[in-house]
Coordinates of C-alpha atoms and ligand atoms in Angstrom, one line a residue:
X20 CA 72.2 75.4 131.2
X21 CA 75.0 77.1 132.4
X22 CA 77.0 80.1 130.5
X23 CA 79.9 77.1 130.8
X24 CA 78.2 74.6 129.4
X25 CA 76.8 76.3 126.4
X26 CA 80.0 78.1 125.7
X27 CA 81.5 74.8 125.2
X28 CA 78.5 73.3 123.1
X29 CA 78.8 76.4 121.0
X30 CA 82.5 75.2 120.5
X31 CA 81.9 72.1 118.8
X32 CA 79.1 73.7 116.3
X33 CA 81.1 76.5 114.9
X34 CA 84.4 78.6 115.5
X35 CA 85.6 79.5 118.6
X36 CA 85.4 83.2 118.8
X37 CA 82.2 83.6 117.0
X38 CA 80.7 81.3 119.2
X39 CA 81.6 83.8 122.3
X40 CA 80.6 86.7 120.4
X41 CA 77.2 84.9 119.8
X42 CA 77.2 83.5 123.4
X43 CA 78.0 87.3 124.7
X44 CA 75.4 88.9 122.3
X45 CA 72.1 86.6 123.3
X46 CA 73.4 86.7 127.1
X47 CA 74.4 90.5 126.9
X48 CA 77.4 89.6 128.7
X49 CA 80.8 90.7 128.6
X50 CA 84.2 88.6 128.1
X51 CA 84.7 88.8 131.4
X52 CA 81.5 87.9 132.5
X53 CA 81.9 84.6 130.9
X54 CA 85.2 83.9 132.8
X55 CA 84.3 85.3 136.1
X56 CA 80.9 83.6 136.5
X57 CA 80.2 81.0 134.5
X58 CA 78.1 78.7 136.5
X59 CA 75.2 81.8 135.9
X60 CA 72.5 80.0 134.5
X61 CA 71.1 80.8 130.3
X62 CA 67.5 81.3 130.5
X63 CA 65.2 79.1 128.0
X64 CA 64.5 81.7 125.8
X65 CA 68.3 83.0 125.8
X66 CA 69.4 79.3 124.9
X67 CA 66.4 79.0 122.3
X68 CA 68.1 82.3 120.5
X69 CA 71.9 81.3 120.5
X70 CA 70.8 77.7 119.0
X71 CA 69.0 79.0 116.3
X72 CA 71.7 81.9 115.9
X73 CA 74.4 78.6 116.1
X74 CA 72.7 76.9 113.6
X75 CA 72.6 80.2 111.3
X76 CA 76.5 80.7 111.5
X77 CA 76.9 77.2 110.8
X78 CA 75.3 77.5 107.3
X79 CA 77.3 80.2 106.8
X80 CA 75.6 83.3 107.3
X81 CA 78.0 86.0 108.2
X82 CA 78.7 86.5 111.7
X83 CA 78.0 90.9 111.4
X84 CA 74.5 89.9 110.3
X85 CA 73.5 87.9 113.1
X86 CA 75.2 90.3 115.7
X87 CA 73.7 93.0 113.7
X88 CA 76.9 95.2 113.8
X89 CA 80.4 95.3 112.5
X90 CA 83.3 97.4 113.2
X91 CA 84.6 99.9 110.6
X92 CA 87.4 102.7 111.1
X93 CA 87.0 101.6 115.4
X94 CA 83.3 103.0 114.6
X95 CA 80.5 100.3 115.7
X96 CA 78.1 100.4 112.6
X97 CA 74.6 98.7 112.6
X98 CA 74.6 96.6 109.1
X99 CA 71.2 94.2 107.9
X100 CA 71.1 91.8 105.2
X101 CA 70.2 95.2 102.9
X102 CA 73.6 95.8 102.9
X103 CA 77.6 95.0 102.9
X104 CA 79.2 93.8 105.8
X105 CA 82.2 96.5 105.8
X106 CA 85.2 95.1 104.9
X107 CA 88.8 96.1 106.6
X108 CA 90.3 97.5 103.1
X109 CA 88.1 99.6 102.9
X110 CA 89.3 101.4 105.6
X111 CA 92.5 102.8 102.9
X112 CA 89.7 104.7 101.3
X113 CA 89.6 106.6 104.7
X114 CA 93.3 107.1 105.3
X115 CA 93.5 108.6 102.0
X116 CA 90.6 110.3 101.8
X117 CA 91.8 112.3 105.0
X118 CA 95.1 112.6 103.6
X119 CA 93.7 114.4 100.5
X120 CA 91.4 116.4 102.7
X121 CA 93.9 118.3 104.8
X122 CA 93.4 121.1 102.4
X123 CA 89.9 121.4 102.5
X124 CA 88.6 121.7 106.3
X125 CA 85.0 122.6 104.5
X126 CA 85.0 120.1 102.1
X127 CA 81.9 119.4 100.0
X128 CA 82.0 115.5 100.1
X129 CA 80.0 113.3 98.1
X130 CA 79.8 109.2 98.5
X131 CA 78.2 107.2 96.2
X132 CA 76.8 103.4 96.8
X133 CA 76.9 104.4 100.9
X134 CA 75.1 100.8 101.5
X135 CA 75.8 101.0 105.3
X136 CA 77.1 104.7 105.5
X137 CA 80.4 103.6 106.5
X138 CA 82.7 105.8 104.5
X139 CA 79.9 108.8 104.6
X140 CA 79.3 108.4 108.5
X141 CA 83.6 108.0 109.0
X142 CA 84.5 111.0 107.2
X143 CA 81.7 113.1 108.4
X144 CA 83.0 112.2 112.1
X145 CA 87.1 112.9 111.3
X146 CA 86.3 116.1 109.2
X147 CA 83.7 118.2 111.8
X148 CA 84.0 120.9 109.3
X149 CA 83.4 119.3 106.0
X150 CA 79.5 118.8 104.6
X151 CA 78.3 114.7 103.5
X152 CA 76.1 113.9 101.2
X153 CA 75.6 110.0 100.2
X154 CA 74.0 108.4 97.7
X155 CA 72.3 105.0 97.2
X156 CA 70.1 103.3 94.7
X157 CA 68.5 100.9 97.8
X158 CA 65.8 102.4 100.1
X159 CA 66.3 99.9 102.7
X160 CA 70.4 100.5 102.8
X161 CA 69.5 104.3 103.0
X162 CA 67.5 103.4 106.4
X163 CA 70.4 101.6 107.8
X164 CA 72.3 104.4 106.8
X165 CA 70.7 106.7 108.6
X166 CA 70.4 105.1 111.6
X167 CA 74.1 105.1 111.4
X168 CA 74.5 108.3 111.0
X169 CA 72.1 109.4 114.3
X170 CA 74.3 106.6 116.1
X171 CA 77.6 108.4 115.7
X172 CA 75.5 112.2 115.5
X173 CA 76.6 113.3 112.7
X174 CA 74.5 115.2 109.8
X175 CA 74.5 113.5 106.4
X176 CA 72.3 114.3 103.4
X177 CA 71.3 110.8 102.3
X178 CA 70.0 111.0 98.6
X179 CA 68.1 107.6 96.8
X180 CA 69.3 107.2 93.6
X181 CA 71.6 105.7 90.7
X182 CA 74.7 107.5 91.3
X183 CA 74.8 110.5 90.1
X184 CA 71.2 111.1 89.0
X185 CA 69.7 112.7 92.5
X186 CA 72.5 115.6 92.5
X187 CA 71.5 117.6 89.7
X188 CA 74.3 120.0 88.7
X189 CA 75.9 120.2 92.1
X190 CA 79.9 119.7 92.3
X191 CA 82.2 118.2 95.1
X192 CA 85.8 118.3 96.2
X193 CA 86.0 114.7 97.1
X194 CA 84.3 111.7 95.6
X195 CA 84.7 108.5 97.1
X196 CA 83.3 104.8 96.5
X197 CA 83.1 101.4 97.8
X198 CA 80.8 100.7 94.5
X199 CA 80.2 96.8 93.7
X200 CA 83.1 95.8 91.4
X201 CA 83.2 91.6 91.6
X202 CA 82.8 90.4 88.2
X203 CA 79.5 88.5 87.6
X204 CA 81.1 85.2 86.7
X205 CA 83.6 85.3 89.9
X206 CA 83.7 82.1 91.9
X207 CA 84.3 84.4 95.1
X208 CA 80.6 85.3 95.0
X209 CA 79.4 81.9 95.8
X210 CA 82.3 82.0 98.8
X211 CA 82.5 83.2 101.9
X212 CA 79.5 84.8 103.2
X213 CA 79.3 86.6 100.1
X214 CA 76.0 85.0 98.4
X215 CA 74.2 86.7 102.4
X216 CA 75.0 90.0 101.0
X217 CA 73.1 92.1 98.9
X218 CA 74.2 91.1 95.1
X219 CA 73.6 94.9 94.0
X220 CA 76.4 95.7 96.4
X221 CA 79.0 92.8 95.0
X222 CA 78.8 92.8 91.4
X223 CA 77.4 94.7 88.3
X224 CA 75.5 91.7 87.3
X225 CA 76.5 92.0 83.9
X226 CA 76.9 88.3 82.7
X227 CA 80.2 88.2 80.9
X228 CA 81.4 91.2 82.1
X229 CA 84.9 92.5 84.1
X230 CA 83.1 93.9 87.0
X231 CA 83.9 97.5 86.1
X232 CA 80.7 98.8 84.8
X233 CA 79.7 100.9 88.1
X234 CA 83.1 102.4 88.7
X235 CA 82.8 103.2 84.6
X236 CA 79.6 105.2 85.7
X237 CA 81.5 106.4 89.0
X238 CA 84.4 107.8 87.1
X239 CA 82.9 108.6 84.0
X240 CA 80.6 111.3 86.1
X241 CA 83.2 112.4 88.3
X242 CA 84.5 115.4 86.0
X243 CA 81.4 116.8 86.2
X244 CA 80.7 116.7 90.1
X245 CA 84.0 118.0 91.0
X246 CA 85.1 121.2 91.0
X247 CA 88.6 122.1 90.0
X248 CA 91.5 120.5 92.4
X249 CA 88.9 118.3 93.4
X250 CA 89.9 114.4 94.1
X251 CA 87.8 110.9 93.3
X252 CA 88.7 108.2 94.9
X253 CA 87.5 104.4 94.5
X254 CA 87.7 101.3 95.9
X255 CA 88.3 98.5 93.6
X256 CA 89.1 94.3 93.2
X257 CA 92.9 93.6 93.9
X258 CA 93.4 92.8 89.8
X259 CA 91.4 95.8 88.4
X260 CA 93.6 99.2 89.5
X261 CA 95.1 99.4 86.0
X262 CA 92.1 99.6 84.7
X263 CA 90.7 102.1 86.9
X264 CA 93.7 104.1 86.7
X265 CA 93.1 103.3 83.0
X266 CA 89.8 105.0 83.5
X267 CA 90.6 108.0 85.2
X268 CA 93.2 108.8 82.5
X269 CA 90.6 108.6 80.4
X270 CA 88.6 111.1 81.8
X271 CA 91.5 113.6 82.0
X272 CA 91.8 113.0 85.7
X273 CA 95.3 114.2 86.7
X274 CA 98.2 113.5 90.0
X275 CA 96.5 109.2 89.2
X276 CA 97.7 107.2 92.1
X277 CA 97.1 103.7 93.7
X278 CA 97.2 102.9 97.6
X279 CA 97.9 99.5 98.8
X280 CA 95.8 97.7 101.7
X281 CA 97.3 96.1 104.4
X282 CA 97.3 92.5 101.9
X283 CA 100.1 94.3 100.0
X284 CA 96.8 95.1 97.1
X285 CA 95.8 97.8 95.4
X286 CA 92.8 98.2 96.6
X287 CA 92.1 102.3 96.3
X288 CA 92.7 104.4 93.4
X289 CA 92.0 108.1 92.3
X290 CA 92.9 111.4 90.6
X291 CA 92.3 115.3 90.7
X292 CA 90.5 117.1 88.4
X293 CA 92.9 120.2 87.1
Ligands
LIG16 N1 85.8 93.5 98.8 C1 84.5 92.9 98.8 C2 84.7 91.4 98.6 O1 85.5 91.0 97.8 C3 83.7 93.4 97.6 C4 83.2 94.7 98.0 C5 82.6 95.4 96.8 O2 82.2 94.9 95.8 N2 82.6 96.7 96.9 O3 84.2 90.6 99.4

């Protein structure tokens, strides 16, 4: 079959553009490619891969998992099913995280729940003189994390545990999270994509519950891993940043703030420690 014919096959099966980007990915062929010659022929393996990949986009399963990468911060990122697809909000937590880091060219900075190393990897890129360390409770995300890292050569110290717990005593001047934070009983799980990715990276799984209980353990710890003047700063869902403002207060975190994503949300929130 012809790149032509099976571009237009993959049209009728699923969206447009994914079906390109799936076309592009089995074929290793460009955009161009497809326009300037597309009466090259698919071999029988090639076509045997993008129906089965067509067939897994059609049930749903996220388009980043069956390239195998995503985009993040104009970063190309390696993501598995062990962990969350990035998602373009969470590229606020960057913009401020810089922001608050223009202070501290050697900053200590610590990132807990890394899943793919997105936030970790980013920062450790934009701040050449600053030192990463990352956190995760899931061997398997650590590995992806890593490779991400070596991708984009940059030196982070990955450490497997439940947040806080592998650092010891050790302080930080910036925190920052993308922990999961969708309340057990939200609809939005069983949406979108969502019920491919790992549940430890959506939602606390407590039944009943408001979604809050890892940035509770985020925030709760943060006074302790920061030293003075140093900054926390979390993602969260696009109804919770009272509360996590709420939360920060309560810790005596001072200079709280909320940033909105491009939706108009507040999506990021933090403080300092005095
Ligand atoms: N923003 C993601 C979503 O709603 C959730 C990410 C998270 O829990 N950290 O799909």
């Amino acid at each position: 079959m012809t790149l032509d014919a099976a571009w237009r096959l993959a049209c009728q099966r699923i969206a447009r553009l994914d079906a390109r980007l799936l076309l592009e990915h089995v074929t290793a062929c460009t955009h161009a490619d497809l326009i300037a010659h597309p009466r090259r022929m698919l071999s029988a393996e090639q076509l045997a891969r993008l129906d089965a990949l067509l067939s897994r986009r059609a049930e749903g399963e996220p388009l980043a998992y069956l390239l195998g990468s995503a985009g993040f911060y104009g970063l190309e990122f390696v993501v598995t099913p062990a962990v969350l697809i990035p998602r373009p909000e969470t590229e606020l937590l960057i913009d401020v995280a810089i922001e608050s880091l223009q202070s501290w060219p050697r900053a200590q900075i610590l990132d807990l729940g890394t899943g793919s190393g997105v936030l970790a990897v980013t920062l450790a890129r934009l701040c050449r003189g600053a030192s990463v360390t990352a956190v995760d409770f899931s061997s398997a995300a650590l590995a992806v994390a890593r490779g991400n890292a070596a991708r984009h050569a940059v030196e982070v110290s990955f450490l497997l545990g439940d947040w806080y717990a592998p650092l010891g005593e050790s302080r930080f001047d910036l925190i920052v999270a993308n922990p999961p934070y969708v309340a057990y009983a939200d609809p939005h799980l069983q949406h979108s994509g969502l019920p491919f990715e790992p549940r430890m990276a959506l939602t606390d799984g407590v039944v009943g519950g408001d979604g809050l209980a890892c940035l509770r353990a985020i925030i709760g710890g943060a006074a302790a891993h920061l030293r003075p003047g140093g900054c926390v700063l979390v993602e969260h869902g696009y109804d919770q940043a009272a509360a996590v403002r709420q939360l920060l207060a309560e810790q005596r975190l001072v200079k709280l703030d909320s940033w909105r994503d491009l939706a108009g949300i507040e999506r990021v929130s933090g403080g300092q420690l005095d």
